[in-house]
mmCIF file of C-alpha atoms in Angstrom:
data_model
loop_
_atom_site.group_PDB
_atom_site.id
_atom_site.type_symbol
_atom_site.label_atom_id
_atom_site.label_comp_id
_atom_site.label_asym_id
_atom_site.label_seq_id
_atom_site.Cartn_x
_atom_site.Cartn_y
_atom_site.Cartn_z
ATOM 1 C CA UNK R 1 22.625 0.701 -14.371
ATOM 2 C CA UNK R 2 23.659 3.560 -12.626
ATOM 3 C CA UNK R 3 23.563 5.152 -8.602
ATOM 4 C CA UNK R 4 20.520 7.056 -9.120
ATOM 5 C CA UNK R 5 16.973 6.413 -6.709
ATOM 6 C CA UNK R 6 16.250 3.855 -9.270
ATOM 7 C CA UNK R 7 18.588 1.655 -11.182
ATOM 8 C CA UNK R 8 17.651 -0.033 -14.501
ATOM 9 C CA UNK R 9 19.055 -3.043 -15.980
ATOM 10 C CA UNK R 10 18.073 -5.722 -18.689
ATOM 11 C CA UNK R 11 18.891 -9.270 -18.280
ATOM 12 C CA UNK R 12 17.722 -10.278 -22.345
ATOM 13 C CA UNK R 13 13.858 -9.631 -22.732
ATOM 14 C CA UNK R 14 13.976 -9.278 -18.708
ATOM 15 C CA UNK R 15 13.800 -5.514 -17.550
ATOM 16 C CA UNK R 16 14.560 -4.905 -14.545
ATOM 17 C CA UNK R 17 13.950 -2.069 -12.280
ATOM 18 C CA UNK R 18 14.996 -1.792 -8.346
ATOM 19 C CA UNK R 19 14.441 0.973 -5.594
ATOM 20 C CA UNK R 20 17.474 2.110 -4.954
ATOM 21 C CA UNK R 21 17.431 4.314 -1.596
ATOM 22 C CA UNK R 22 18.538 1.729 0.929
ATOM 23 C CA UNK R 23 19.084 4.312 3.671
ATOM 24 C CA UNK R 24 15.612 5.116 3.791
ATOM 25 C CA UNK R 25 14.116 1.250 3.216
ATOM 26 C CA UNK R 26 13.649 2.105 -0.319
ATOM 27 C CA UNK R 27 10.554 4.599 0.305
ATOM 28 C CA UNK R 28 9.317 6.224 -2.781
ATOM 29 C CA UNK R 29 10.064 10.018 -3.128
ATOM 30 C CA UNK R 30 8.423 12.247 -6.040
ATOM 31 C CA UNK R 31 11.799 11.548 -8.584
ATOM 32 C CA UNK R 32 11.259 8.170 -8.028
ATOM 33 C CA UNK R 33 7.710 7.734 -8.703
ATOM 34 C CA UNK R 34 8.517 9.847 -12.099
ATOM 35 C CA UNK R 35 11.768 7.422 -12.947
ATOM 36 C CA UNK R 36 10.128 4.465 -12.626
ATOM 37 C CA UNK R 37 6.617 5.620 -14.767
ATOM 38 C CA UNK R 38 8.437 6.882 -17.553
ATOM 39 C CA UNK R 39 10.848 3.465 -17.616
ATOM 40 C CA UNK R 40 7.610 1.641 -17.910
ATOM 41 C CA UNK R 41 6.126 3.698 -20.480
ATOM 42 C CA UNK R 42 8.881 2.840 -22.753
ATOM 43 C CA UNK R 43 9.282 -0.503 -21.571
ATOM 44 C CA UNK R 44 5.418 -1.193 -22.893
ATOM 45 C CA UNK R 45 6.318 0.340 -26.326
ATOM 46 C CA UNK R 46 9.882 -2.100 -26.598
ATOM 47 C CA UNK R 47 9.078 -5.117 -28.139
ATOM 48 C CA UNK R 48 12.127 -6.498 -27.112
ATOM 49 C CA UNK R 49 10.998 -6.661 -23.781
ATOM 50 C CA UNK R 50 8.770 -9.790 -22.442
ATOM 51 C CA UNK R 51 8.492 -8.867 -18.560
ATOM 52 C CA UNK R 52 9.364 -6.844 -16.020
ATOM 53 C CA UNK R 53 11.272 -7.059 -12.411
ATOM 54 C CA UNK R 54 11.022 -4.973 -9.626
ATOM 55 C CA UNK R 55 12.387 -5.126 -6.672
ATOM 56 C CA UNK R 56 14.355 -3.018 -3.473
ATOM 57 C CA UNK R 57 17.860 -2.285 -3.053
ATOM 58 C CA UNK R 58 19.404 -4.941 0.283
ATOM 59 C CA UNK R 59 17.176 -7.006 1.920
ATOM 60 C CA UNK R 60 15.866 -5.076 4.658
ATOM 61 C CA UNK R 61 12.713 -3.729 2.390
ATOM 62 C CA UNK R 62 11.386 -3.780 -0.891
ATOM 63 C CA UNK R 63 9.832 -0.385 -0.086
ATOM 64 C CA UNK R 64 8.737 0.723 3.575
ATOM 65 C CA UNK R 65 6.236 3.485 1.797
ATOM 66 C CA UNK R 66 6.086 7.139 0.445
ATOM 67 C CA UNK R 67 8.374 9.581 1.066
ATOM 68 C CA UNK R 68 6.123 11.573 4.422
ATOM 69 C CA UNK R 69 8.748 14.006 5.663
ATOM 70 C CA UNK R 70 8.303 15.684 2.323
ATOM 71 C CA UNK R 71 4.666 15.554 2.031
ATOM 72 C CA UNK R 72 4.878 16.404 5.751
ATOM 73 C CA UNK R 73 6.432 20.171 5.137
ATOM 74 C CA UNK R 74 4.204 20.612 2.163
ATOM 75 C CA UNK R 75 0.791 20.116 3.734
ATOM 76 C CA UNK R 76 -1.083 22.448 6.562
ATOM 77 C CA UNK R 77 -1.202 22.477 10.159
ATOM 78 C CA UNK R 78 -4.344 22.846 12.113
ATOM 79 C CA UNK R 79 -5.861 25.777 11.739
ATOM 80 C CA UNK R 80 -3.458 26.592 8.398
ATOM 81 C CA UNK R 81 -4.680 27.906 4.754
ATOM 82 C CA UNK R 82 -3.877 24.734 2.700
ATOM 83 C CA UNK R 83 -1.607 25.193 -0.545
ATOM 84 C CA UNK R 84 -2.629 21.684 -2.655
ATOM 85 C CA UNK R 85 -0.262 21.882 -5.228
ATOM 86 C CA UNK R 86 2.402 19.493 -3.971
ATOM 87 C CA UNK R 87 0.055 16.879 -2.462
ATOM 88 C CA UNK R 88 -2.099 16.939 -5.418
ATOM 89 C CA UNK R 89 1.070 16.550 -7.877
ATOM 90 C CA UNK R 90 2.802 13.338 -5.705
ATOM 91 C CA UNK R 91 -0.063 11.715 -5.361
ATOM 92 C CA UNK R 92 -1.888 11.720 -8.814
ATOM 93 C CA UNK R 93 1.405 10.784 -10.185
ATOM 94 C CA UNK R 94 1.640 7.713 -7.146
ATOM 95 C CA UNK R 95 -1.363 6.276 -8.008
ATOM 96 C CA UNK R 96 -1.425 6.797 -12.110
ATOM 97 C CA UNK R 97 2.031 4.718 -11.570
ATOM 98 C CA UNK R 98 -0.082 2.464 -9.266
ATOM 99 C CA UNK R 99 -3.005 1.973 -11.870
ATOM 100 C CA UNK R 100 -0.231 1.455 -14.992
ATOM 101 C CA UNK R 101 0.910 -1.540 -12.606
ATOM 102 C CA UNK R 102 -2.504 -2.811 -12.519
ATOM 103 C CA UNK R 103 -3.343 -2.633 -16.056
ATOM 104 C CA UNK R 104 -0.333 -3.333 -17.365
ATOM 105 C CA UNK R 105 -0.375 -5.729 -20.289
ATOM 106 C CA UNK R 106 3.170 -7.368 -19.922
ATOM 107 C CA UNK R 107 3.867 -9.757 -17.064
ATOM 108 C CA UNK R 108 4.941 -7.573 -13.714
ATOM 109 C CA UNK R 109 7.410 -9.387 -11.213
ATOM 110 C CA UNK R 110 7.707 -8.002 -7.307
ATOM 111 C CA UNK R 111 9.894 -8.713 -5.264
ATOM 112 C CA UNK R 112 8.486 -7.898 -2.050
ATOM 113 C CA UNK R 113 11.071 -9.002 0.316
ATOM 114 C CA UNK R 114 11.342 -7.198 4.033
ATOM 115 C CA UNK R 115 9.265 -4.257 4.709
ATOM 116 C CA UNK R 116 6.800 -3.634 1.892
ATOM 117 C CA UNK R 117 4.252 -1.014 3.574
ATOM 118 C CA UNK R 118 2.108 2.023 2.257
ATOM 119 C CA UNK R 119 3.259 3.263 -1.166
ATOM 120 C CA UNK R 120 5.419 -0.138 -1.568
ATOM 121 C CA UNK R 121 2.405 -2.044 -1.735
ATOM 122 C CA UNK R 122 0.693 0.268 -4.000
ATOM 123 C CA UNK R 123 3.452 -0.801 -6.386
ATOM 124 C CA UNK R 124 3.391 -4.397 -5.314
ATOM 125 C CA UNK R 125 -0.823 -4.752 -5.091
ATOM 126 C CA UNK R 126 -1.128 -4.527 -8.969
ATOM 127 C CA UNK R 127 1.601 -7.010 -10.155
ATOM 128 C CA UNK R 128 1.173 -9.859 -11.917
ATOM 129 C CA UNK R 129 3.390 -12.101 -9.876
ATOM 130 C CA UNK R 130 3.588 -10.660 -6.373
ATOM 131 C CA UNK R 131 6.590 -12.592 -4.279
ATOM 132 C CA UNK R 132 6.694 -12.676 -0.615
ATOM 133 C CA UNK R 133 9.357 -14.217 1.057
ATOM 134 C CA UNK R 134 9.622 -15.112 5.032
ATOM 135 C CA UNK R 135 11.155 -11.766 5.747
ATOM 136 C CA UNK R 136 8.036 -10.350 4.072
ATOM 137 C CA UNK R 137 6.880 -7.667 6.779
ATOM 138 C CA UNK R 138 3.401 -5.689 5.273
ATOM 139 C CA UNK R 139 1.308 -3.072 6.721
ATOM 140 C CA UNK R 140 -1.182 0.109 5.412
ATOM 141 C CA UNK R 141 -0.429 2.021 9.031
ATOM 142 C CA UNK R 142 -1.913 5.394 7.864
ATOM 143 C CA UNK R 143 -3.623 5.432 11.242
ATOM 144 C CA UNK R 144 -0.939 6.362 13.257
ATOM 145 C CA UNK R 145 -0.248 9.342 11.010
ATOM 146 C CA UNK R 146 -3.227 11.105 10.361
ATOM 147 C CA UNK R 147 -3.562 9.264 6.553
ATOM 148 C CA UNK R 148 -5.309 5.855 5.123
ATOM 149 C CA UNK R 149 -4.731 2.855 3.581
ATOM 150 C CA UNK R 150 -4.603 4.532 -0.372
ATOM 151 C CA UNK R 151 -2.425 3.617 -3.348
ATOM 152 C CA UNK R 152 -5.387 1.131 -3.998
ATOM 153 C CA UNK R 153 -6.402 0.613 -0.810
ATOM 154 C CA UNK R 154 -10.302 1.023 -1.390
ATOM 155 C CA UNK R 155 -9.991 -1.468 -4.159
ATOM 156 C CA UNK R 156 -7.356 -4.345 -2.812
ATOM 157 C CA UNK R 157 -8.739 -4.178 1.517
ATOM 158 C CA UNK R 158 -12.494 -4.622 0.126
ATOM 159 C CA UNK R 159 -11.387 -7.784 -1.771
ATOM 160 C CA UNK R 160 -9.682 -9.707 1.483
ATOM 161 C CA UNK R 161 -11.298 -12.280 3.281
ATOM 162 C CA UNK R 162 -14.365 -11.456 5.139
ATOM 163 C CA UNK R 163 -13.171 -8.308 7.108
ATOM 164 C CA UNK R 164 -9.870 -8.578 7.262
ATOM 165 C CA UNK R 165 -9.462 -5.362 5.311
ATOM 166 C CA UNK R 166 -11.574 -3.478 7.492
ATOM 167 C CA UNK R 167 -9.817 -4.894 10.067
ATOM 168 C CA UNK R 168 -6.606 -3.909 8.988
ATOM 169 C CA UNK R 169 -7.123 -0.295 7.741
ATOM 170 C CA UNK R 170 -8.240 0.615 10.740
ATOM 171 C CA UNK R 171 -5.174 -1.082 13.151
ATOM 172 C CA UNK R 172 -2.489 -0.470 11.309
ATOM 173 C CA UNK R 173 -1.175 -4.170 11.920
ATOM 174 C CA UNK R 174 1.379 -5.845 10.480
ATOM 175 C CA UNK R 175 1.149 -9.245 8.497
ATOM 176 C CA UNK R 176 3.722 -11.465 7.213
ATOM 177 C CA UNK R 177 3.953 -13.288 3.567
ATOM 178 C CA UNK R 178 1.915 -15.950 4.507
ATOM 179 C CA UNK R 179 -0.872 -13.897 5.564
ATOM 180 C CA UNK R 180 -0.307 -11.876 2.370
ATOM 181 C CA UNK R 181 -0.997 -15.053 0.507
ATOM 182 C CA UNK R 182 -4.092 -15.938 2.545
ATOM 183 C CA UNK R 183 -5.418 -11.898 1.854
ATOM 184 C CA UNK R 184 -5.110 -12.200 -1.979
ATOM 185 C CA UNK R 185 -2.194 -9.819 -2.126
ATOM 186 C CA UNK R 186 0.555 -11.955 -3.097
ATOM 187 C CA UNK R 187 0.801 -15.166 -5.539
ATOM 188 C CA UNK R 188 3.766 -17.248 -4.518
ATOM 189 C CA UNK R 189 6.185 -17.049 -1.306
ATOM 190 C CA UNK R 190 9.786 -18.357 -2.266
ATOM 191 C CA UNK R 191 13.235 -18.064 -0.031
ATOM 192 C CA UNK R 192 14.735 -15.057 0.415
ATOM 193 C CA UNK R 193 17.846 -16.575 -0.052
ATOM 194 C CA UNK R 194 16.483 -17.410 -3.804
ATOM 195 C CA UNK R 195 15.793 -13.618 -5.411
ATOM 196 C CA UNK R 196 19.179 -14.132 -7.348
ATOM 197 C CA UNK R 197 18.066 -17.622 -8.550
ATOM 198 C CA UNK R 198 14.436 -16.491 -9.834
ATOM 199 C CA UNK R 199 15.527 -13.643 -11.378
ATOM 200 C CA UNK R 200 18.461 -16.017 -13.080
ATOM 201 C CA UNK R 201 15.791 -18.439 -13.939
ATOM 202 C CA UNK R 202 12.991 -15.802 -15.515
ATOM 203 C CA UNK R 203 16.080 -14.555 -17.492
ATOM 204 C CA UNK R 204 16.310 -17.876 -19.133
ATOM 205 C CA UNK R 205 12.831 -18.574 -20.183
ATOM 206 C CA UNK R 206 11.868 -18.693 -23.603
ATOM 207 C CA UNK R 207 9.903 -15.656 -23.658
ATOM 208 C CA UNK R 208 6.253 -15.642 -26.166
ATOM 209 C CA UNK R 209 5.434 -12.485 -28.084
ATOM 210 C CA UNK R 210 2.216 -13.077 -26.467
ATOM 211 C CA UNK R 211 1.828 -11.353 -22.764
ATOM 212 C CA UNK R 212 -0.763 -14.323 -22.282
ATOM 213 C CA UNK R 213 1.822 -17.108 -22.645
ATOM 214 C CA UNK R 214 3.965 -15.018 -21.195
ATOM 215 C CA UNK R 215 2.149 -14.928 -17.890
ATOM 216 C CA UNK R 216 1.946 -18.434 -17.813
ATOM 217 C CA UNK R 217 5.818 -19.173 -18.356
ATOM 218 C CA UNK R 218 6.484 -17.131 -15.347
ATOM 219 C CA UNK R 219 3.986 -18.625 -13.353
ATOM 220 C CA UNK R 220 5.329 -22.021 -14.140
ATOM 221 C CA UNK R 221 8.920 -21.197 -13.600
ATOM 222 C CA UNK R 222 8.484 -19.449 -9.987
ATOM 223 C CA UNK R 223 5.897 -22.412 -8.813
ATOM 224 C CA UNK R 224 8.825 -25.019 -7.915
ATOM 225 C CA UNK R 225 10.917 -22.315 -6.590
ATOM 226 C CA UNK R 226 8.580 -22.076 -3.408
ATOM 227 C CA UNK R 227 9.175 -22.196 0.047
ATOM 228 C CA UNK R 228 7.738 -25.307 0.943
ATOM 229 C CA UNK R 229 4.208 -25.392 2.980
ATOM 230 C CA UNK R 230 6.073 -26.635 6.218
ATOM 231 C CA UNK R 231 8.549 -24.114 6.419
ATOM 232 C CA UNK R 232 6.484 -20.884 6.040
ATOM 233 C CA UNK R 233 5.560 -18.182 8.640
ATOM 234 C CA UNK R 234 2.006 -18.824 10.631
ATOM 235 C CA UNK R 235 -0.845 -16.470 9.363
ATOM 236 C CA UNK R 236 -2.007 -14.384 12.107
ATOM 237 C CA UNK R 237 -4.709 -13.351 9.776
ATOM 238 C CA UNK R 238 -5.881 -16.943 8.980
ATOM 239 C CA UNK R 239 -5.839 -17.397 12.540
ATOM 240 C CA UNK R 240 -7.512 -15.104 13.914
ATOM 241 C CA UNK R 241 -10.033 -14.797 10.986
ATOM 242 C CA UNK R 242 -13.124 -15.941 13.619
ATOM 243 C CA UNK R 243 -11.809 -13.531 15.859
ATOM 244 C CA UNK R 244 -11.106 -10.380 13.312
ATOM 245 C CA UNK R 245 -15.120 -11.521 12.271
ATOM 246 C CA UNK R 246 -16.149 -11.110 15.783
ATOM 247 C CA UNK R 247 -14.403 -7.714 16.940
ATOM 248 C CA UNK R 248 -15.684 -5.511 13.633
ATOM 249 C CA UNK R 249 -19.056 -7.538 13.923
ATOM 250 C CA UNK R 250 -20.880 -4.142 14.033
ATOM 251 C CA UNK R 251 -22.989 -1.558 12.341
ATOM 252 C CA UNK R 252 -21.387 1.789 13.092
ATOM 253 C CA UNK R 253 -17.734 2.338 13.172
ATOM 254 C CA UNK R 254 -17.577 3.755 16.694
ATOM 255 C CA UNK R 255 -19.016 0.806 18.050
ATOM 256 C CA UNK R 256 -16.417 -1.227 15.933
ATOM 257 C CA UNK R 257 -13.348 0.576 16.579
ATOM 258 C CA UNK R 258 -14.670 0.430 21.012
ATOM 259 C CA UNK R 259 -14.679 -3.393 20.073
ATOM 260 C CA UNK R 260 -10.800 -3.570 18.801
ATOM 261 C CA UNK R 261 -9.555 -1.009 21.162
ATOM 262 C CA UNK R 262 -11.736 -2.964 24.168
ATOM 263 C CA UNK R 263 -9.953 -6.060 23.485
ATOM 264 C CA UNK R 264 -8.336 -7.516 26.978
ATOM 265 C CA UNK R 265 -6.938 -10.301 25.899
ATOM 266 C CA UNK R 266 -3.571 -12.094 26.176
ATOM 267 C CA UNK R 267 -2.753 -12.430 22.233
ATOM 268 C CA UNK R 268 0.207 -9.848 21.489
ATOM 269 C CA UNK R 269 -0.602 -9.229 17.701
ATOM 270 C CA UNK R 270 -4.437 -8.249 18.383
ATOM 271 C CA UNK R 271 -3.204 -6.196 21.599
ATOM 272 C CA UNK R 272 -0.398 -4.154 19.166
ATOM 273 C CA UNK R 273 -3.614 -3.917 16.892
ATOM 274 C CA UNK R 274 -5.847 -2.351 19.149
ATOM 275 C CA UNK R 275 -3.113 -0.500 21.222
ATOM 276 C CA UNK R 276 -2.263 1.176 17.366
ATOM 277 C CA UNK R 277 -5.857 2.059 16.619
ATOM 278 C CA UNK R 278 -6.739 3.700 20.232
ATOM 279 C CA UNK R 279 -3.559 5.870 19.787
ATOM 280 C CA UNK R 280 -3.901 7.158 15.502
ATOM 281 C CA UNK R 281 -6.151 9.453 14.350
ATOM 282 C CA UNK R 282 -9.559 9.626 15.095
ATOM 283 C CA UNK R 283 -10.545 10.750 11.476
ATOM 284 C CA UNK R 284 -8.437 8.160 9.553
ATOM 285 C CA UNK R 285 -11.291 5.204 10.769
ATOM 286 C CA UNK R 286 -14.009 7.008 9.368
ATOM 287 C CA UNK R 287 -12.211 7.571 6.327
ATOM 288 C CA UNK R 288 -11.080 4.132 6.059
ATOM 289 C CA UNK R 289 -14.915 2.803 7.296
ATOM 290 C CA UNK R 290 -16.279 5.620 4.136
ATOM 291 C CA UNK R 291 -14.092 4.353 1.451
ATOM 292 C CA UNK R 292 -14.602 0.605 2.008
ATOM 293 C CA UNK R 293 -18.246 1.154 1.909
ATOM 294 C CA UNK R 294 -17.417 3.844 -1.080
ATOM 295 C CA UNK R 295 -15.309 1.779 -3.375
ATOM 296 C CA UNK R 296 -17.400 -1.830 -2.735
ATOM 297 C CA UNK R 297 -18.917 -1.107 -6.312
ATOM 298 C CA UNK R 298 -16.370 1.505 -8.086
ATOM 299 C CA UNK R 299 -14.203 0.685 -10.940
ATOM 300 C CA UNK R 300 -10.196 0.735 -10.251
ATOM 301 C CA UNK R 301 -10.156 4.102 -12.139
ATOM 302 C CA UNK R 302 -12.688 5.684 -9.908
ATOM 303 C CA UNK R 303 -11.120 4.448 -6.932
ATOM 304 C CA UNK R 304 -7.749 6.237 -6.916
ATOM 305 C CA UNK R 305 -9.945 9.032 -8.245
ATOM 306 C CA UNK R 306 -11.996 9.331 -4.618
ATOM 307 C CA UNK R 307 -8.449 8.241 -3.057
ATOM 308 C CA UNK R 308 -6.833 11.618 -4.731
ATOM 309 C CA UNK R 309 -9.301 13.392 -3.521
ATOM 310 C CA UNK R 310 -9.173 11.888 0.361
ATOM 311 C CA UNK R 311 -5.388 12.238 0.079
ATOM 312 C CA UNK R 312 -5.168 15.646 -0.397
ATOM 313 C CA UNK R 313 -8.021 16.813 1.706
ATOM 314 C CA UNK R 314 -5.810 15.086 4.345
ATOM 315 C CA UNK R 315 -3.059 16.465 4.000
ATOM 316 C CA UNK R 316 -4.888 19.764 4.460
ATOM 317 C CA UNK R 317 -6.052 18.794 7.158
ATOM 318 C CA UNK R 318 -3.951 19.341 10.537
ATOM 319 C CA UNK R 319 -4.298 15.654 11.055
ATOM 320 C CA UNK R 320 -1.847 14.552 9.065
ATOM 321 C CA UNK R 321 1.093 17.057 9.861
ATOM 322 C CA UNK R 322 0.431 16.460 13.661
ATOM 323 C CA UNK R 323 0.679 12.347 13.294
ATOM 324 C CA UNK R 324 3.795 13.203 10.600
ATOM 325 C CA UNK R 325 5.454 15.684 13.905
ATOM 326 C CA UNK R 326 4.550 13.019 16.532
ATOM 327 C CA UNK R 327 5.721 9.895 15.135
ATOM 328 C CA UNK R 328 8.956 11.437 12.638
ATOM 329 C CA UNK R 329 9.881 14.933 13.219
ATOM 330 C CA UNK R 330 9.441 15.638 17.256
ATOM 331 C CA UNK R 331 9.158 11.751 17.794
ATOM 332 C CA UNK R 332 7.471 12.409 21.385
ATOM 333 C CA UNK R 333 4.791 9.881 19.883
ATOM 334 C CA UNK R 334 2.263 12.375 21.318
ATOM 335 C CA UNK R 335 0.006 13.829 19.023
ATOM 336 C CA UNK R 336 -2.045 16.504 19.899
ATOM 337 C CA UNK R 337 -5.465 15.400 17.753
ATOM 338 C CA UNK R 338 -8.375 17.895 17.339
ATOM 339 C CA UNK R 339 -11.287 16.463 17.573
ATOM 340 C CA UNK R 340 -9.665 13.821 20.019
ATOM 341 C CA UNK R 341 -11.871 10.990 19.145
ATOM 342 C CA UNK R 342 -13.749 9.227 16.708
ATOM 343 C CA UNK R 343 -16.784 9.850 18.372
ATOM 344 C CA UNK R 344 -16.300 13.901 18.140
ATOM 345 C CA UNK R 345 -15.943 13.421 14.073
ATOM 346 C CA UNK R 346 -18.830 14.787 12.271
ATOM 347 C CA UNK R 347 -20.401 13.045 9.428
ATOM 348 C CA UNK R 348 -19.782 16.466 7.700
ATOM 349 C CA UNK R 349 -15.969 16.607 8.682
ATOM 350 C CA UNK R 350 -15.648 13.042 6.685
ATOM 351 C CA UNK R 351 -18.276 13.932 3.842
ATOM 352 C CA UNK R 352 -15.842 17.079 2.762
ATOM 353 C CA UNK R 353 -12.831 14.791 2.364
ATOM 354 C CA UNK R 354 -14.441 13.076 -0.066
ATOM 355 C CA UNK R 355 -14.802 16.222 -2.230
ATOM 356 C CA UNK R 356 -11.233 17.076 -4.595
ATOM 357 C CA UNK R 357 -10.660 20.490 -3.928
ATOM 358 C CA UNK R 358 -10.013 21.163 -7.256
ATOM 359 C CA UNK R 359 -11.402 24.283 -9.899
ATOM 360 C CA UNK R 360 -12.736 21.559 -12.181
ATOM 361 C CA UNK R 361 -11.981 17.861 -13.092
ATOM 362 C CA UNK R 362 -10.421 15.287 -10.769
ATOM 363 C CA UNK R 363 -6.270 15.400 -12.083
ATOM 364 C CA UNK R 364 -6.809 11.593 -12.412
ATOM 365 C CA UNK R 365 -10.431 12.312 -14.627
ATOM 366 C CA UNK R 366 -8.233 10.262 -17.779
ATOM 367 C CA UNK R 367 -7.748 7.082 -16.358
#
């Protein structure tokens, strides 16, 4: 157990591993990241372990992202001479604890109860058995600080629904379990009132030395445990799928994101949506409208590869630290964006993010 960032407990051939920064809604900081890797490791090599659980300290989030306000004093201001070496170190270690979530062999529970946003669903994405609950409160909102939708990003918006992914990169907006559930990115949505219950009952099971059968116990165990189909949230995703369709119905992203932020409408969730994308950063679109059309064909590997790469160059690029001073630091919400709008980006100004500026190969080149 133990007061540390993370705690770590076993519950028989359950391990179990929770966030443990409830002050800050759980959001993942560098020691973290490092805890929680090397805990896996050895879980992997422990044959006495069948599964894993993660989830958040209380029950306001499972994880409401990375930790920005240091990323924020480690990365360049307009104008500035970038120093990588921070940026480069969180995030290849972020996303190679991202991809060992994906590719994990033995089954991976999360919790995702309350806020799970940004680096919280780069941990949640690659589960095996993803929980939402009704509290369940997602979003990628890089937009409004000068980043994009990473941690997998490329690899888990490209597989939603139609454009939905698009859609949501680009605005920022939030979306509940249910819509979670209709996007691919969770499996089952049970109470929140039940987390003790589940975890009680996945304790119990009769755990395989096969991860197969494994996969399959857990499946059946959490399946009766659901919140029933009458009592879940509505999916503003599901319904406004026609609608999503309609407003990104376009072949260049400036005539896509005029569409969203033109919207005059009376329906508050695609008015937050468009008010979020007319005020973020006018690079983060094209970055977001790049690596969708980027990562369409790319292994998982190669994605967090190009996202490394986009991460970084972000960070060293002014954007970021003025969306990071407007919305956390100053909190005047005002940032002062150069170029102003998407339409002033240059197709070079994207090209170069896409280009790790790194002597040599990509920090991620052994995935």
């Amino acid at each position: 157990m133990g007061d540390g960032p993370v705690f770590f407990s076993r519950r028989g051939a359950l391990a179990a591993a929770t966030l443990n920064l409830p002050k800050a809604l759980n959001a993942l900081n560098l020691d973290m990241i490092k805890l929680l890797s090397a805990q896996l490791d050895q879980w992997a090599d422990d044959d006495s372990v069948a599964a894993v659980w993660i989830d958040g300290s209380g029950d306001k989030a499972f994880c409401a992202g990375g930790d920005v306000v240091a990323l924020y004093r480690e990365s360049a201001a307009y104008g500035e001479t970038p120093d990588y070496t921070y940026t480069t170190d969180f995030f290849a270690r972020e996303y190679r604890l991202d991809y060992k979530i994906h590719t994990y062999k033995k089954p991976i529970v999360v919790w995702g109860g309350g806020f799970v946003m940004g680096g919280g669903i780069g941990i949640m994405a690659g589960a095996s058995h993803r929980i939402v609950t009704e509290t369940t409160r997602l979003a990628m909102p890089e937009v409004t600080i000068g980043l994009f939708p990473d941690v997998g990003g490329s690899w888990f918006l490209n597989r939603m629904p139609g454009r939905t992914g698009l859609f949501l990169g680009l605005t920022g907006a939030q979306f509940n379990g249910s819509d979670a559930l209709f996007a691919g990115m969770a499996d089952r949505m049970l109470p929140s009132v039940q987390r003790e219950a589940a975890l009680a009952a996945l304790a119990e099971l009769d755990f395989d030395a096969d991860p197969d059968a494994n996969h399959r116990l857990i499946s059946d165990c959490l399946k009766p445990l659901e919140l029933p189909l009458g009592e879940r949230p509505v999916s503003a995703l599901r319904e406004h799928y026609d609608q999503i369709q309609q407003l990104t119905d376009f072949a260049s992203l400036p005539d896509v994101c005029r569409s969203i932020t033109g919207y005059e409408g009376e329906d508050k969730w695609l008015q937050k949506a468009a008010a979020t994308l007319a005020g973020g950063s006018p690079l983060t679109p094209w970055i977001v409208w790049e690596q969708l059309k980027h990562g369409r064909h790319m292994s998982l590997a190669d994605v967090f590869r190009m996202e490394l790469a986009l991460a970084v160059n972000l960070c060293a690029s002014g954007h970021f630290k003025e969306g990071v001073r407007a919305l956390l630091i100053d909190k005047d919400r005002q940032p002062q964006w150069q170029p102003a709008t998407v339409e002033e980006i240059t197709a070079e100004q994207v090209e170069r993010c896409f280009h790790g500026p790194w002597q040599g190969a990509n920090p991620l080149a052994d995935l």
